[in-house]
Short mmCIF file of C-alpha atoms in Angstrom, two decimals:
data_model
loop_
_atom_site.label_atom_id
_atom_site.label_comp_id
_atom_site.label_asym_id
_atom_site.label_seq_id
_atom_site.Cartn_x
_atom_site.Cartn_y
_atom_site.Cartn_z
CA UNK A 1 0.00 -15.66 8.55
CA UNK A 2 3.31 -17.25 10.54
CA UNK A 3 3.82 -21.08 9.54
CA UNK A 4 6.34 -23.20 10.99
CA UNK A 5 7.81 -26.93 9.28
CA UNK A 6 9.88 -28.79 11.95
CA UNK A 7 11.26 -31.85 10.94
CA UNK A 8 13.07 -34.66 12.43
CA UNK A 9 15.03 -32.60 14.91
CA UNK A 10 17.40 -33.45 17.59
CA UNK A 11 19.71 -31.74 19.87
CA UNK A 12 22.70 -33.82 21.52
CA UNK A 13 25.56 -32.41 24.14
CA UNK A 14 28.61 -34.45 23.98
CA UNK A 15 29.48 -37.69 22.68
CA UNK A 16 29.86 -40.95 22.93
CA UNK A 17 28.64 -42.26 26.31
CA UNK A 18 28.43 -38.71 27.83
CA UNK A 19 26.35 -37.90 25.18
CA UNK A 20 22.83 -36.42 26.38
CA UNK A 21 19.79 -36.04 23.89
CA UNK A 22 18.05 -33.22 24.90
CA UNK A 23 15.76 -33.22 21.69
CA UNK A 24 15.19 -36.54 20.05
CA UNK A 25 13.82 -36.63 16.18
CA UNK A 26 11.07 -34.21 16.60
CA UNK A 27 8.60 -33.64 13.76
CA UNK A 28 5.37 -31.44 13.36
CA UNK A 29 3.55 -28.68 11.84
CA UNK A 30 1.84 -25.63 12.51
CA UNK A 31 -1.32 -24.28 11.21
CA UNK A 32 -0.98 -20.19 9.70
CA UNK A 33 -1.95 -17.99 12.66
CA UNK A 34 -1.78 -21.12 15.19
CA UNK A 35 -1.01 -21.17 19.16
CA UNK A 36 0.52 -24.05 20.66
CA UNK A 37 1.24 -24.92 24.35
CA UNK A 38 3.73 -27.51 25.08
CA UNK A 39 4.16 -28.91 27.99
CA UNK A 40 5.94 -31.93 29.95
CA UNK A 41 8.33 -32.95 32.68
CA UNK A 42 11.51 -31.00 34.02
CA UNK A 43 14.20 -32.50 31.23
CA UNK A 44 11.89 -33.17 28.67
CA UNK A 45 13.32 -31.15 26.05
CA UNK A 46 10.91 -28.38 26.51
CA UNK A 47 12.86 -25.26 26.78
CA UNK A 48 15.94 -26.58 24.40
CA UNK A 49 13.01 -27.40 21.54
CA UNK A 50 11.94 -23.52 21.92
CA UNK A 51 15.45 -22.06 22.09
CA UNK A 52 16.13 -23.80 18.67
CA UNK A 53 13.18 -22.63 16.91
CA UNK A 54 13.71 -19.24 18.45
CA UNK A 55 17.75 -19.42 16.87
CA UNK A 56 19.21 -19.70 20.23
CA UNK A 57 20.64 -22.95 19.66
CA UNK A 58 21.98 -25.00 16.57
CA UNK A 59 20.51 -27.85 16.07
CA UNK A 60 22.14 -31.64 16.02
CA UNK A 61 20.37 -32.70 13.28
CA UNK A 62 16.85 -31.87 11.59
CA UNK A 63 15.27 -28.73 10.13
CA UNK A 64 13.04 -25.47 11.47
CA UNK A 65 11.54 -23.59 8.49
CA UNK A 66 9.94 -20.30 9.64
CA UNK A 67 7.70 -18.88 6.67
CA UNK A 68 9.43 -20.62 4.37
CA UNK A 69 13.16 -19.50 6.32
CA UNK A 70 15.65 -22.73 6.83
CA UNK A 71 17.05 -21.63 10.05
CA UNK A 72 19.58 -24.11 10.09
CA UNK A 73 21.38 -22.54 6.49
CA UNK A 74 21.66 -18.79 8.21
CA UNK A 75 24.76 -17.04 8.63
CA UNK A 76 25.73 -15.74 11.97
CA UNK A 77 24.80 -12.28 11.27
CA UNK A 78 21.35 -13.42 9.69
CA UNK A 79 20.70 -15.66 12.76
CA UNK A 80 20.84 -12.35 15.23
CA UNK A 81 18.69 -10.86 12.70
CA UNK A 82 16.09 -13.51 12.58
CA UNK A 83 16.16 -13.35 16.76
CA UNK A 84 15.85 -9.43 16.82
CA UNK A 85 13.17 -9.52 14.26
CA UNK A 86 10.92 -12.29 13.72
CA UNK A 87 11.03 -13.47 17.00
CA UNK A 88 9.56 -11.97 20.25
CA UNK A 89 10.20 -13.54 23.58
CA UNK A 90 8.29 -13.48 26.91
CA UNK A 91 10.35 -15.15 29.73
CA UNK A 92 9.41 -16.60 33.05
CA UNK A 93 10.60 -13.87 34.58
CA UNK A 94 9.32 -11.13 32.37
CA UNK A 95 13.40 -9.60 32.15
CA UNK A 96 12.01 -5.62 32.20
CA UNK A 97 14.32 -2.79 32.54
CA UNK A 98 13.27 -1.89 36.09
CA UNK A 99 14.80 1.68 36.19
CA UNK A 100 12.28 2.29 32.79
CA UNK A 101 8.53 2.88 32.84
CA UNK A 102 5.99 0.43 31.49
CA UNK A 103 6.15 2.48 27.88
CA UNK A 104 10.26 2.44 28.03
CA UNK A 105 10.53 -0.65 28.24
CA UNK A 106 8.75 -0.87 24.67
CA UNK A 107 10.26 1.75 23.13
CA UNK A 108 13.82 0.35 23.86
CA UNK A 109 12.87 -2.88 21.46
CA UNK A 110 12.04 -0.67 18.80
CA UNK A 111 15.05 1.83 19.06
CA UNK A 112 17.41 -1.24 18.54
CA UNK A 113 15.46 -3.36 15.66
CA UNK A 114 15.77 -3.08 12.22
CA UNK A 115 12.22 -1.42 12.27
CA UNK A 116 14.14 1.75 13.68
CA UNK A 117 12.30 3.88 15.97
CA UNK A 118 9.13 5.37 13.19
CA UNK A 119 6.04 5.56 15.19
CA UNK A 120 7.68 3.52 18.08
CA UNK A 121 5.17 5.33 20.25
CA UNK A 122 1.91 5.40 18.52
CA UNK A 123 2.72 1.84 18.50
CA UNK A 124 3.77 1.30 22.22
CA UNK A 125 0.62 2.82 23.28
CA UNK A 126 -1.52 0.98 21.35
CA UNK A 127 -0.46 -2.29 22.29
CA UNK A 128 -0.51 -1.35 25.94
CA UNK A 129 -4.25 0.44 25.43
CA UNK A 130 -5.02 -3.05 23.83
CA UNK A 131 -3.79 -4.96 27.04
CA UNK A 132 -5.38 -2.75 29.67
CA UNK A 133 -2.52 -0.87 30.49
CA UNK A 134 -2.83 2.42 29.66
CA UNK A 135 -3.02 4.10 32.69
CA UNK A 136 0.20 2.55 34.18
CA UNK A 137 2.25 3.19 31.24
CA UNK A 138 4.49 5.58 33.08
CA UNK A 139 4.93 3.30 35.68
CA UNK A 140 7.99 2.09 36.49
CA UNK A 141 8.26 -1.88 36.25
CA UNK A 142 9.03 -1.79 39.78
CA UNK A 143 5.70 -0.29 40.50
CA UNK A 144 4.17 -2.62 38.49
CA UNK A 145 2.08 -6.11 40.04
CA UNK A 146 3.32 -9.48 38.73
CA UNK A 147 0.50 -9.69 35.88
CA UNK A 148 1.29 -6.35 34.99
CA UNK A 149 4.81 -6.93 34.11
CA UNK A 150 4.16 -10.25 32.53
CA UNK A 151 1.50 -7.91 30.16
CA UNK A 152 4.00 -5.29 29.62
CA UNK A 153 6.30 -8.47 28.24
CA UNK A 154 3.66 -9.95 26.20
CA UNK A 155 3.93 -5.71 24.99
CA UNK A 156 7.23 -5.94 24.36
CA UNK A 157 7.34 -8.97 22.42
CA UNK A 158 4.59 -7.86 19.97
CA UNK A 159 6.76 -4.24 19.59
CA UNK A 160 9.02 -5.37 16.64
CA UNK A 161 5.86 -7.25 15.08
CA UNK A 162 7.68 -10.59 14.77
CA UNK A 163 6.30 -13.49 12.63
CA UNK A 164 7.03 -15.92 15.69
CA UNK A 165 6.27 -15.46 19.87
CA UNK A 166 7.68 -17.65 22.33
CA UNK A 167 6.51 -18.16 25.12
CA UNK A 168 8.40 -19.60 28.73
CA UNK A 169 6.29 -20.68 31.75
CA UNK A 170 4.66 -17.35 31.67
CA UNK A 171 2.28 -17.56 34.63
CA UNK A 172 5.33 -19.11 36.99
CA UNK A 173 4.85 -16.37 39.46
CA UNK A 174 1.00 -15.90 39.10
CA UNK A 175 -2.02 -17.10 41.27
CA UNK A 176 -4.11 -18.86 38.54
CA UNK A 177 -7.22 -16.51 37.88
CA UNK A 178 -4.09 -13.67 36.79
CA UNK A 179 -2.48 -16.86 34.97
CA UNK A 180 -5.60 -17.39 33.06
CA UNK A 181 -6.23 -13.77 32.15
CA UNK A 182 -2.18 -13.03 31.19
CA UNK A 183 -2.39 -16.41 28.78
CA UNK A 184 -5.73 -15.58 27.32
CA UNK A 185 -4.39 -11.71 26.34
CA UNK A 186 -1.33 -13.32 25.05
CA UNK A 187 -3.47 -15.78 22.51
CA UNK A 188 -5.51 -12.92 21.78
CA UNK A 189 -2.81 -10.93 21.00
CA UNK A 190 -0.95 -13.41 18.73
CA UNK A 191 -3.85 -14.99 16.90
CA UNK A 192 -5.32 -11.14 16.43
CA UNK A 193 -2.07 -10.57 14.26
CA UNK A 194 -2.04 -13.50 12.45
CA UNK A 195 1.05 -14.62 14.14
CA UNK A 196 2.50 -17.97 15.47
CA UNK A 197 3.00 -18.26 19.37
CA UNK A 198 4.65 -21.31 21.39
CA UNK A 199 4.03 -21.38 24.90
CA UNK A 200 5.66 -23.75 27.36
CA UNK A 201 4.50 -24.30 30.53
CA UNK A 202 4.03 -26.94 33.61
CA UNK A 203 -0.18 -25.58 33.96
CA UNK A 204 -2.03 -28.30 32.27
CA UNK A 205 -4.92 -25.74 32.61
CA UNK A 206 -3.14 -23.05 30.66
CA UNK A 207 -2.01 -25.31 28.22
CA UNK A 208 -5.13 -26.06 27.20
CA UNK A 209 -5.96 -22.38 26.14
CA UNK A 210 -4.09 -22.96 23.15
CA UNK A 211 -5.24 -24.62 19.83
CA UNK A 212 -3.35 -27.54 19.91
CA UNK A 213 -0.83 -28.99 23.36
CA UNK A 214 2.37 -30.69 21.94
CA UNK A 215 3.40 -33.02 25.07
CA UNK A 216 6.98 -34.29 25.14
CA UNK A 217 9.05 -36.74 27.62
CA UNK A 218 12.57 -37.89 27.27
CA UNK A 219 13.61 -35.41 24.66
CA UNK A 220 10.60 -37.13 22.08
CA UNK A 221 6.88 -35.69 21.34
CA UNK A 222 5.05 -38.15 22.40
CA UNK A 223 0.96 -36.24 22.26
CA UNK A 224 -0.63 -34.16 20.33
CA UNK A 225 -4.18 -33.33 20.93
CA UNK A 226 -6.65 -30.85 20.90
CA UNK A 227 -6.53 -27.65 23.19
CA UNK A 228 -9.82 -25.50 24.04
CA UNK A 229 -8.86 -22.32 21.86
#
């Protein structure tokens, strides 16, 4: 079961009066096996709060302990390590290989993690038998419709079998009955494993699918409550 300790952390660009605080003193906890939506208003600090726990940025100040990993005391090379393999990403704009098929695009996560390529298959069609999407697996992601290629991420991001997912505005480019279904396989998915998932988004209504909504404004959490899960 994933667990994840942040604590007190901020993110500031520039100095002095240029300075902007993206992230302000952030602090909270998740439960083993948890999902989370966050949500709030364009510059809240969403997306720069995720990219730090996911290692994409270096924190100002504070602390992100993954499974009992300080992020903030890895090395360069142990940073891209921690990305490639304990972290799976689904963006807004699902980012597949669009020359590959549905299964390709899976298998190409495996051939470059540290997990090497052992049973890549077996375990690129399971995950896409699991989310319905077995009979376009040799489809290429062109071919594919819009909740189709936001499953085949949510795929992807599970291939590796990272500790953490994270999740960016996921349903963006979805009408909201496939919005509903593409969140509810993703926490499914996650929670099935045992893992931790993240999801930001600007759907109230898909936030609350997850256990618990973490709202932020002006780089600071300001809510926590309750989510439907």
């Amino acid at each position: 079961m994933t667990t994840l300790r942040v604590r007190d952390l901020s993110k500031t660009y520039g100095s002095g009066e240029d300075a902007v605080h993206a992230v302000r003193g952030v602090s909270f906890e998740s439960a083993p096996g948890e999902f989370l939506g966050l949500v709030g208003p364009s510059g809240s600090g969403k997306t720069t709060l995720l990219a730090m726990i996911g290692g994409l940025l270096t924190p100002t100040s504070g602390s992100i302990d993954v499974n009992g990993l300080e992020i903030g005391q890895l090395s360069g090379r142990q940073q891209a390590a921690y990305r490639r393999d304990r972290i799976g990403y689904v963006f807004q704009s699902n980012n597949l290989l669009p020359y590959l098929t549905a299964r390709e695009n899976l298998m190409v996560v495996r051939a470059i993690g540290a997990k090497g390529r052992g049973a890549a298959g077996q375990r690129a069609d399971q995950l896409l038998e699991e989310l319905g999407l077995t009979k376009r697996r040799n489809a290429l992601a062109t071919e594919l419709s819009g909740g189709e290629r936001q499953r085949v991420a949510i795929a992807r991001a599970l291939m590796n079998d990272p500790d953490l997912v994270l999740v960016d505005e996921p349903t963006a480019s979805l009408d909201s009955a496939r919005g509903k279904q593409v969140v509810k396989s993703l926490i499914e998915e996650v929670k099935g494993r045992g893992k931790l998932g993240i999801m930001v988004t600007h759907d109230l209504a898909m936030a609350e699918l997850a256990d618990r909504v973490l709202e932020m404004h002006d780089g600071e959490l300001t809510r926590l409550r309750e989510g439907v899960a």
